[in-house]
Structure formats: structure tokens, C-alpha cells
Amino acid sequence: MVNRAYIDELWEMALSKTIAALRTHSSYCSDPNLVLDLKNLIVLFADTLQGYGFPVNQLFDMLLEIRDQYSETLLKKWSGVFRNILDSDNYSPIPVANEELYKKIIGQFPFQDPELEKQPFPKKFPFSEFVPKVYNQIKEFIYACLKFSEDLHLSSTEVDDMIRKSTNLLLTRMLSNCLQTVIKKRNTGLTELVQIIINTTHLEKSCKFLEEFITNITNVLPETVHTTKLYGTTTFKDARHAAEEEIYTNLNQKIDQFLQLADYDWMVAEPGSKASDYLVDLIAFLRSTFAVFTHLPFHCLKWDCSCV
């Protein structure tokens, strides 16, 4: 009934209208699962029409645009996940009563300590629960990124690059902001700040395992030219430095408060027979505080000793 030129012209018109409609409506999607469903429908539609000889490159180009939007919705979702994890944490070392629970934690987070392994039960991991939870949520985010890249006819290198860039945004923007918020909270005490330093130290060490995890699912070696590196170490170092600064500030404020509360007679001719109750309380506070500092890694202990 019609020639090929007419069909091609009709397809071009239908394709432009379809892409315009998809761009408009997809921009309102805030649920990553909905964006993923939309992507799968577009892929099925494109592959089917391609089988009938119609050009569908524009559809796949549009999917790459939607991929960026999908990444943004994932980042917002995981920002909420991280906030919930950090807000619900007790900021205390994880206690383990038996071998089964110990192996469960080891299975969730890559941690090796021969000295801890030798200790009898019950014993404690040095980090709190948010460490294995955050680590596993980063892996879940990587899986979610991988889902969108399926069936897009991308090379392994392109998929690897996309996952690494999105993961870097997750670490340097979302997780970093969540950690800084917790550190700057007015009710965050010295004990919690010390635990955050310990936790971020272990998360920083785990970045090499995240690198390996991405390599295993994309089959792109880290040594490959132009391979993007993860910037997680920077995120955790910045958080640790912020916590150290907060400890320094809080400790000095507390000492100032003790001294300001006391009504000293600085012009007294003879010293008293005993120390002021305020000084006794101050010394007791400092002793309990430095007892908490003994749980810090060695390089942090040196910092704490120098700042007092």
C-alpha cells in the first residue's frame, strides 16, 4: 500500500514524538525502580523495532540520558538509607557471643584480626554496626547501577566506568554529607566521635575490597587505561579529620566550662590544703575521656596526646 520512504518518514515522526514524551515524563520519576521498569520497556520496544529494520539509535541515546537521571534517583534513595543507618547506630563496638555470630559479621564485612580471633568468647569487634551496614549498602548500590546497564549494548569498560563514577558520587557526596551531619550534631558526644574515627578507619581500609568487587562484576581490571579509581579513602579521611577537630573543640570547651564555673581566688596568699572540687571533677573527666581515646588507632592516639 505504501513505499519504504513513506514508512521511514512515518517512523521518524513517531520516534521523535515518542522520545519527546518519554523525556518529559521520565523527568518526573523519583523512584529508581520505576525508572528501571521504564528502561526495560524502552529496550524491549527498541529491540523489537530494530528487528523489523527500523533505526533505533536515538532510543538508546535517550536511554543514556535516562541513565544519568536513574543515577541521581539512586543517590537520593541511598542518602536516606545512610541517614537511617547512622541515626539508628549505637556507636558502640559490636559484641559477639559465639563463633556463629562472629562468622556472620566477617561474612558481611572484610575484617581480619589474628589477635581478635585468638580471644575467647564473648568478645567485641572494634567497629559499630554501621560499618558492615554501610559497606553492604554500597555493594547494593553498585548492583543497582549494574541493573540499568544491562541490555544497553555497552562495552564492559563503559559499564565499569559508569559504575565507578556513580559510586564515587555516592561516597564523596551522599555518604560524606551524612557523616559530616552526624559529626556536627550538637548531641554527638566524645565517645560517639571516637567511634566514628574508628569506623571510618575500617571503612577506608575496605575500599580496596570494593574495587575488587566492581572488577569481579565488570571483568575490567583496575590496571586498564582510563579506569576510574574510587575516592572512598578521601571521604573517610575527611570525616575522620572532622571528627578529630570536633573532639578537640569539645574537649577545650568542656575544660573552659569547668574553669568558668569555679569561683577561684586568684590573689590568695597561701595555697589551700586541698585541690578545688572543680579541679578534681575536671581531672576525673579527663581521665574518663582519655580512657575512651585508648580505643583509637595509634596514629590518632598521637594526635590526641598532642592536642591536650
CSV table of N, CA and C in Angstrom, one decimal, residues 8-134:
chain,number,residue,atom,x,y,z
A,8,ASP,N,9.5,5.0,6.4
A,8,ASP,CA,10.7,5.6,7.1
A,8,ASP,C,10.3,7.0,7.7
A,9,GLU,N,9.6,7.8,6.8
A,9,GLU,CA,9.3,9.1,7.3
A,9,GLU,C,8.3,9.1,8.4
A,10,LEU,N,7.3,8.1,8.4
A,10,LEU,CA,6.4,7.9,9.4
A,10,LEU,C,7.1,7.5,10.7
A,11,TRP,N,8.1,6.6,10.6
A,11,TRP,CA,8.8,6.2,11.8
A,11,TRP,C,9.6,7.3,12.4
A,12,GLU,N,10.2,8.1,11.6
A,12,GLU,CA,11.0,9.3,12.1
A,12,GLU,C,10.1,10.2,12.9
A,13,MET,N,8.9,10.4,12.4
A,13,MET,CA,7.9,11.3,13.1
A,13,MET,C,7.5,10.7,14.4
A,14,ALA,N,7.1,9.4,14.3
A,14,ALA,CA,6.7,8.7,15.6
A,14,ALA,C,7.8,8.6,16.6
A,15,LEU,N,9.0,8.4,16.1
A,15,LEU,CA,10.2,8.3,17.0
A,15,LEU,C,10.5,9.6,17.7
A,16,SER,N,10.4,10.7,17.0
A,16,SER,CA,10.6,12.0,17.7
A,16,SER,C,9.6,12.3,18.7
A,17,LYS,N,8.3,12.0,18.4
A,17,LYS,CA,7.2,12.2,19.4
A,17,LYS,C,7.4,11.3,20.6
A,18,THR,N,7.8,10.0,20.3
A,18,THR,CA,7.9,9.1,21.4
A,18,THR,C,9.0,9.5,22.4
A,19,ILE,N,10.2,9.9,21.8
A,19,ILE,CA,11.3,10.3,22.6
A,19,ILE,C,11.0,11.6,23.4
A,20,ALA,N,10.3,12.5,22.8
A,20,ALA,CA,9.9,13.8,23.5
A,20,ALA,C,9.0,13.4,24.7
A,21,ALA,N,8.0,12.5,24.5
A,21,ALA,CA,7.1,12.2,25.5
A,21,ALA,C,7.8,11.4,26.7
A,22,LEU,N,8.7,10.5,26.3
A,22,LEU,CA,9.5,9.8,27.3
A,22,LEU,C,10.4,10.7,28.1
A,23,ARG,N,11.0,11.6,27.4
A,23,ARG,CA,11.9,12.6,28.1
A,23,ARG,C,11.1,13.4,29.2
A,24,THR,N,10.0,13.9,28.7
A,24,THR,CA,9.1,14.7,29.6
A,24,THR,C,8.7,13.9,30.8
A,25,HIS,N,8.1,12.8,30.6
A,25,HIS,CA,7.5,12.0,31.7
A,25,HIS,C,8.5,11.3,32.6
A,26,SER,N,9.7,10.9,32.0
A,26,SER,CA,10.7,10.3,32.8
A,26,SER,C,11.4,11.3,33.8
A,27,SER,N,11.3,12.5,33.4
A,27,SER,CA,12.0,13.5,34.3
A,27,SER,C,11.3,13.7,35.6
A,28,TYR,N,10.0,13.3,35.7
A,28,TYR,CA,9.2,13.4,36.9
A,28,TYR,C,9.4,12.1,37.8
A,29,CYS,N,10.1,11.1,37.3
A,29,CYS,CA,10.2,9.9,38.1
A,29,CYS,C,11.2,10.1,39.2
A,30,SER,N,10.8,9.8,40.4
A,30,SER,CA,11.7,9.9,41.6
A,30,SER,C,12.0,8.6,42.2
A,31,ASP,N,11.4,7.5,41.7
A,31,ASP,CA,11.6,6.2,42.2
A,31,ASP,C,12.5,5.4,41.2
A,32,PRO,N,13.7,5.0,41.7
A,32,PRO,CA,14.6,4.3,40.8
A,32,PRO,C,14.0,3.0,40.2
A,33,ASN,N,13.2,2.4,40.9
A,33,ASN,CA,12.6,1.1,40.4
A,33,ASN,C,11.7,1.4,39.2
A,34,LEU,N,11.0,2.6,39.3
A,34,LEU,CA,10.1,3.0,38.2
A,34,LEU,C,10.9,3.3,37.0
A,35,VAL,N,12.0,4.0,37.2
A,35,VAL,CA,12.9,4.4,36.1
A,35,VAL,C,13.5,3.1,35.4
A,36,LEU,N,13.8,2.2,36.2
A,36,LEU,CA,14.4,0.9,35.7
A,36,LEU,C,13.3,0.1,34.9
A,37,ASP,N,12.1,0.1,35.4
A,37,ASP,CA,11.0,-0.5,34.6
A,37,ASP,C,10.8,0.2,33.3
A,38,LEU,N,10.9,1.5,33.3
A,38,LEU,CA,10.7,2.3,32.0
A,38,LEU,C,11.8,1.9,31.1
A,39,LYS,N,13.1,1.8,31.6
A,39,LYS,CA,14.2,1.5,30.8
A,39,LYS,C,14.0,0.1,30.1
A,40,ASN,N,13.5,-0.9,30.9
A,40,ASN,CA,13.3,-2.2,30.4
A,40,ASN,C,12.3,-2.2,29.2
A,41,LEU,N,11.2,-1.4,29.4
A,41,LEU,CA,10.2,-1.3,28.3
A,41,LEU,C,10.8,-0.7,27.1
A,42,ILE,N,11.6,0.3,27.2
A,42,ILE,CA,12.1,1.0,26.1
A,42,ILE,C,13.1,0.1,25.3
A,43,VAL,N,13.9,-0.7,26.1
A,43,VAL,CA,14.8,-1.7,25.5
A,43,VAL,C,14.0,-2.7,24.7
A,44,LEU,N,12.9,-3.2,25.2
A,44,LEU,CA,12.1,-4.2,24.5
A,44,LEU,C,11.5,-3.6,23.3
A,45,PHE,N,11.1,-2.4,23.4
A,45,PHE,CA,10.5,-1.7,22.2
A,45,PHE,C,11.5,-1.5,21.2
A,46,ALA,N,12.7,-1.0,21.6
A,46,ALA,CA,13.8,-0.7,20.6
A,46,ALA,C,14.3,-2.0,19.9
A,47,ASP,N,14.5,-3.0,20.7
A,47,ASP,CA,15.0,-4.3,20.1
A,47,ASP,C,14.0,-4.9,19.1
A,48,THR,N,12.7,-4.8,19.5
A,48,THR,CA,11.6,-5.3,18.6
A,48,THR,C,11.6,-4.5,17.3
A,49,LEU,N,11.6,-3.2,17.4
A,49,LEU,CA,11.5,-2.4,16.1
A,49,LEU,C,12.8,-2.5,15.3
A,50,GLN,N,13.9,-2.7,16.0
A,50,GLN,CA,15.2,-2.9,15.3
A,50,GLN,C,15.1,-4.2,14.5
A,51,GLY,N,14.4,-5.2,15.0
A,51,GLY,CA,14.3,-6.5,14.3
A,51,GLY,C,13.5,-6.3,13.0
A,52,TYR,N,12.6,-5.3,13.0
A,52,TYR,CA,11.9,-5.1,11.7
A,52,TYR,C,12.6,-4.1,10.8
A,53,GLY,N,13.8,-3.8,11.1
A,53,GLY,CA,14.6,-2.9,10.2
A,53,GLY,C,14.6,-1.5,10.5
A,54,PHE,N,14.0,-1.0,11.6
A,54,PHE,CA,13.9,0.4,11.9
A,54,PHE,C,15.1,0.9,12.7
A,55,PRO,N,15.6,2.0,12.4
A,55,PRO,CA,16.8,2.6,13.2
A,55,PRO,C,16.3,3.0,14.6
A,56,VAL,N,17.0,2.5,15.6
A,56,VAL,CA,16.6,2.9,17.0
A,56,VAL,C,17.8,3.5,17.8
A,57,ASN,N,18.8,4.0,17.1
A,57,ASN,CA,19.9,4.5,17.8
A,57,ASN,C,19.5,5.7,18.7
A,58,GLN,N,18.5,6.5,18.3
A,58,GLN,CA,18.1,7.6,19.1
A,58,GLN,C,17.5,7.1,20.4
A,59,LEU,N,16.8,6.0,20.4
A,59,LEU,CA,16.2,5.5,21.6
A,59,LEU,C,17.3,5.1,22.6
A,60,PHE,N,18.4,4.4,22.1
A,60,PHE,CA,19.5,4.0,23.0
A,60,PHE,C,20.3,5.3,23.5
A,61,ASP,N,20.4,6.3,22.7
A,61,ASP,CA,21.0,7.5,23.1
A,61,ASP,C,20.2,8.2,24.2
A,62,MET,N,18.8,8.1,24.1
A,62,MET,CA,18.0,8.7,25.1
A,62,MET,C,18.1,7.9,26.4
A,63,LEU,N,18.3,6.5,26.3
A,63,LEU,CA,18.5,5.7,27.5
A,63,LEU,C,19.7,6.1,28.3
A,64,LEU,N,20.7,6.5,27.6
A,64,LEU,CA,22.0,7.0,28.3
A,64,LEU,C,21.7,8.3,29.1
A,65,GLU,N,20.7,9.1,28.5
A,65,GLU,CA,20.3,10.3,29.3
A,65,GLU,C,19.5,9.9,30.5
A,66,ILE,N,18.6,8.9,30.3
A,66,ILE,CA,17.8,8.5,31.5
A,66,ILE,C,18.7,7.8,32.5
A,67,ARG,N,19.8,7.2,32.1
A,67,ARG,CA,20.7,6.6,33.0
A,67,ARG,C,21.3,7.6,34.0
A,68,ASP,N,21.6,8.8,33.5
A,68,ASP,CA,22.1,9.8,34.4
A,68,ASP,C,21.0,10.2,35.5
A,69,GLN,N,19.8,10.2,35.0
A,69,GLN,CA,18.6,10.5,35.9
A,69,GLN,C,18.5,9.4,36.9
A,70,TYR,N,18.6,8.1,36.4
A,70,TYR,CA,18.5,7.0,37.3
A,70,TYR,C,19.5,7.0,38.4
A,71,SER,N,20.7,7.4,38.0
A,71,SER,CA,21.8,7.5,39.0
A,71,SER,C,21.5,8.6,40.0
A,72,GLU,N,20.9,9.7,39.6
A,72,GLU,CA,20.5,10.7,40.6
A,72,GLU,C,19.4,10.2,41.6
A,73,THR,N,18.5,9.5,41.1
A,73,THR,CA,17.4,8.9,41.9
A,73,THR,C,18.0,7.9,42.9
A,74,LEU,N,19.0,7.1,42.4
A,74,LEU,CA,19.7,6.2,43.3
A,74,LEU,C,20.4,6.9,44.4
A,75,LEU,N,21.1,8.0,44.1
A,75,LEU,CA,21.9,8.7,45.1
A,75,LEU,C,21.0,9.3,46.1
A,76,LYS,N,19.8,9.8,45.8
A,76,LYS,CA,18.9,10.4,46.7
A,76,LYS,C,18.3,9.2,47.6
A,77,LYS,N,18.0,8.1,47.0
A,77,LYS,CA,17.5,7.0,47.8
A,77,LYS,C,18.5,6.5,48.8
A,78,TRP,N,19.8,6.3,48.4
A,78,TRP,CA,20.8,5.8,49.3
A,78,TRP,C,21.2,6.9,50.3
A,79,SER,N,21.0,8.1,50.0
A,79,SER,CA,21.3,9.2,51.0
A,79,SER,C,20.4,8.9,52.2
A,80,GLY,N,19.1,8.6,52.0
A,80,GLY,CA,18.2,8.3,53.0
A,80,GLY,C,18.5,7.0,53.8
A,81,VAL,N,19.0,6.1,53.0
A,81,VAL,CA,19.4,4.8,53.6
A,81,VAL,C,20.6,5.0,54.6
A,82,PHE,N,21.6,5.8,54.2
A,82,PHE,CA,22.7,6.1,55.0
A,82,PHE,C,22.3,6.9,56.3
A,83,ARG,N,21.4,7.8,56.1
A,83,ARG,CA,21.0,8.6,57.2
A,83,ARG,C,20.3,7.7,58.3
A,84,ASN,N,19.5,6.8,57.8
A,84,ASN,CA,18.8,5.9,58.8
A,84,ASN,C,19.8,5.0,59.5
A,85,ILE,N,20.8,4.5,58.8
A,85,ILE,CA,21.8,3.7,59.4
A,85,ILE,C,22.6,4.4,60.5
A,86,LEU,N,23.0,5.6,60.1
A,86,LEU,CA,23.8,6.4,61.1
A,86,LEU,C,23.0,6.9,62.3
A,87,ASP,N,21.7,7.2,62.0
A,87,ASP,CA,20.9,7.7,63.1
A,87,ASP,C,20.5,6.6,64.1
A,88,SER,N,20.4,5.4,63.6
A,88,SER,CA,20.0,4.3,64.4
A,88,SER,C,21.2,3.5,65.1
A,89,ASP,N,22.4,3.9,64.8
A,89,ASP,CA,23.6,3.2,65.3
A,89,ASP,C,23.8,3.6,66.8
A,90,ASN,N,24.2,2.6,67.6
A,90,ASN,CA,24.5,2.9,69.0
A,90,ASN,C,26.0,3.4,69.2
A,91,TYR,N,26.8,3.4,68.2
A,91,TYR,CA,28.2,3.9,68.3
A,91,TYR,C,28.9,3.2,69.4
A,92,SER,N,28.7,1.8,69.4
A,92,SER,CA,29.5,1.0,70.4
A,92,SER,C,30.0,-0.2,69.6
A,93,PRO,N,31.2,-0.7,70.0
A,93,PRO,CA,31.7,-1.9,69.4
A,93,PRO,C,30.7,-3.1,69.4
A,94,ILE,N,30.7,-3.8,68.3
A,94,ILE,CA,29.7,-4.9,68.1
A,94,ILE,C,30.2,-6.1,69.0
A,95,PRO,N,29.3,-6.5,70.0
A,95,PRO,CA,29.7,-7.7,70.8
A,95,PRO,C,29.3,-9.0,70.1
A,96,VAL,N,30.1,-10.0,70.2
A,96,VAL,CA,29.9,-11.3,69.7
A,96,VAL,C,30.0,-12.3,70.8
A,97,ALA,N,29.0,-13.2,70.9
A,97,ALA,CA,28.9,-14.1,72.0
A,97,ALA,C,29.4,-15.5,71.6
A,98,ASN,N,29.4,-15.8,70.3
A,98,ASN,CA,29.8,-17.1,69.8
A,98,ASN,C,30.4,-17.1,68.4
A,99,GLU,N,30.9,-18.2,68.0
A,99,GLU,CA,31.5,-18.4,66.7
A,99,GLU,C,30.6,-18.1,65.5
A,100,GLU,N,29.3,-18.5,65.7
A,100,GLU,CA,28.4,-18.3,64.6
A,100,GLU,C,28.2,-16.8,64.3
A,101,LEU,N,28.0,-16.0,65.3
A,101,LEU,CA,27.8,-14.6,65.2
A,101,LEU,C,29.0,-13.9,64.6
A,102,TYR,N,30.2,-14.4,65.1
A,102,TYR,CA,31.5,-13.9,64.6
A,102,TYR,C,31.6,-14.1,63.1
A,103,LYS,N,31.3,-15.3,62.7
A,103,LYS,CA,31.4,-15.6,61.2
A,103,LYS,C,30.4,-14.8,60.4
A,104,LYS,N,29.3,-14.5,61.0
A,104,LYS,CA,28.2,-13.7,60.3
A,104,LYS,C,28.7,-12.3,60.0
A,105,ILE,N,29.4,-11.7,61.0
A,105,ILE,CA,29.9,-10.3,60.8
A,105,ILE,C,31.0,-10.3,59.8
A,106,ILE,N,31.9,-11.3,59.9
A,106,ILE,CA,33.0,-11.5,59.0
A,106,ILE,C,32.5,-11.6,57.5
A,107,GLY,N,31.4,-12.3,57.4
A,107,GLY,CA,30.8,-12.5,56.1
A,107,GLY,C,30.2,-11.2,55.5
A,108,GLN,N,29.8,-10.3,56.4
A,108,GLN,CA,29.2,-9.1,56.0
A,108,GLN,C,30.3,-8.0,55.7
A,109,PHE,N,31.4,-8.1,56.3
A,109,PHE,CA,32.4,-7.0,56.2
A,109,PHE,C,33.8,-7.7,56.2
A,110,PRO,N,34.7,-7.3,55.3
A,110,PRO,CA,36.0,-7.9,55.2
A,110,PRO,C,36.9,-7.4,56.3
A,111,PHE,N,37.0,-8.2,57.4
A,111,PHE,CA,37.8,-7.8,58.5
A,111,PHE,C,38.7,-9.0,59.0
A,112,GLN,N,39.9,-8.7,59.2
A,112,GLN,CA,40.8,-9.8,59.7
A,112,GLN,C,41.7,-9.2,60.8
A,113,ASP,N,41.7,-9.9,61.9
A,113,ASP,CA,42.5,-9.5,63.1
A,113,ASP,C,42.9,-10.8,63.8
A,114,PRO,N,44.1,-11.3,63.6
A,114,PRO,CA,44.5,-12.5,64.3
A,114,PRO,C,44.4,-12.4,65.8
A,115,GLU,N,44.7,-11.3,66.4
A,115,GLU,CA,44.6,-11.2,67.8
A,115,GLU,C,43.2,-11.3,68.3
A,116,LEU,N,42.2,-10.7,67.6
A,116,LEU,CA,40.8,-10.8,68.0
A,116,LEU,C,40.3,-12.3,67.8
A,117,GLU,N,40.8,-13.0,66.8
A,117,GLU,CA,40.4,-14.3,66.5
A,117,GLU,C,40.9,-15.2,67.7
A,118,LYS,N,42.0,-15.0,68.3
A,118,LYS,CA,42.5,-15.8,69.4
A,118,LYS,C,41.8,-15.6,70.7
A,119,GLN,N,41.1,-14.4,70.8
A,119,GLN,CA,40.4,-14.1,72.1
A,119,GLN,C,39.2,-15.0,72.3
A,120,PRO,N,39.0,-15.4,73.5
A,120,PRO,CA,37.8,-16.2,73.8
A,120,PRO,C,36.5,-15.4,73.7
A,121,PHE,N,35.4,-16.2,73.6
A,121,PHE,CA,34.1,-15.5,73.5
A,121,PHE,C,33.6,-15.3,75.0
A,122,PRO,N,32.8,-14.3,75.2
A,122,PRO,CA,32.4,-13.2,74.3
A,122,PRO,C,33.5,-12.2,74.1
A,123,LYS,N,33.5,-11.6,72.9
A,123,LYS,CA,34.5,-10.5,72.5
A,123,LYS,C,33.8,-9.5,71.7
A,124,LYS,N,34.5,-8.5,71.3
A,124,LYS,CA,33.9,-7.3,70.5
A,124,LYS,C,34.7,-7.0,69.3
A,125,PHE,N,34.0,-6.7,68.2
A,125,PHE,CA,34.7,-6.0,67.1
A,125,PHE,C,35.0,-4.6,67.4
A,126,PRO,N,36.0,-4.0,66.9
A,126,PRO,CA,36.4,-2.6,67.2
A,126,PRO,C,35.4,-1.6,66.6
A,127,PHE,N,34.6,-2.0,65.6
A,127,PHE,CA,33.7,-1.0,65.0
A,127,PHE,C,32.3,-1.3,65.4
A,128,SER,N,31.4,-0.3,65.2
A,128,SER,CA,30.0,-0.5,65.5
A,128,SER,C,29.2,-1.0,64.3
A,129,GLU,N,27.9,-1.2,64.4
A,129,GLU,CA,27.1,-1.8,63.4
A,129,GLU,C,27.0,-1.1,62.1
A,130,PHE,N,27.3,0.2,62.1
A,130,PHE,CA,27.1,1.0,60.9
A,130,PHE,C,28.2,0.6,59.9
A,131,VAL,N,29.3,0.1,60.3
A,131,VAL,CA,30.4,-0.3,59.4
A,131,VAL,C,29.9,-1.4,58.4
A,132,PRO,N,29.5,-2.6,58.9
A,132,PRO,CA,29.1,-3.6,57.9
A,132,PRO,C,27.8,-3.2,57.2
A,133,LYS,N,26.9,-2.4,57.8
A,133,LYS,CA,25.7,-2.0,57.1
A,133,LYS,C,26.0,-1.0,56.0
A,134,VAL,N,26.9,0.0,56.2
A,134,VAL,CA,27.2,0.9,55.2
A,134,VAL,C,28.0,0.2,54.0
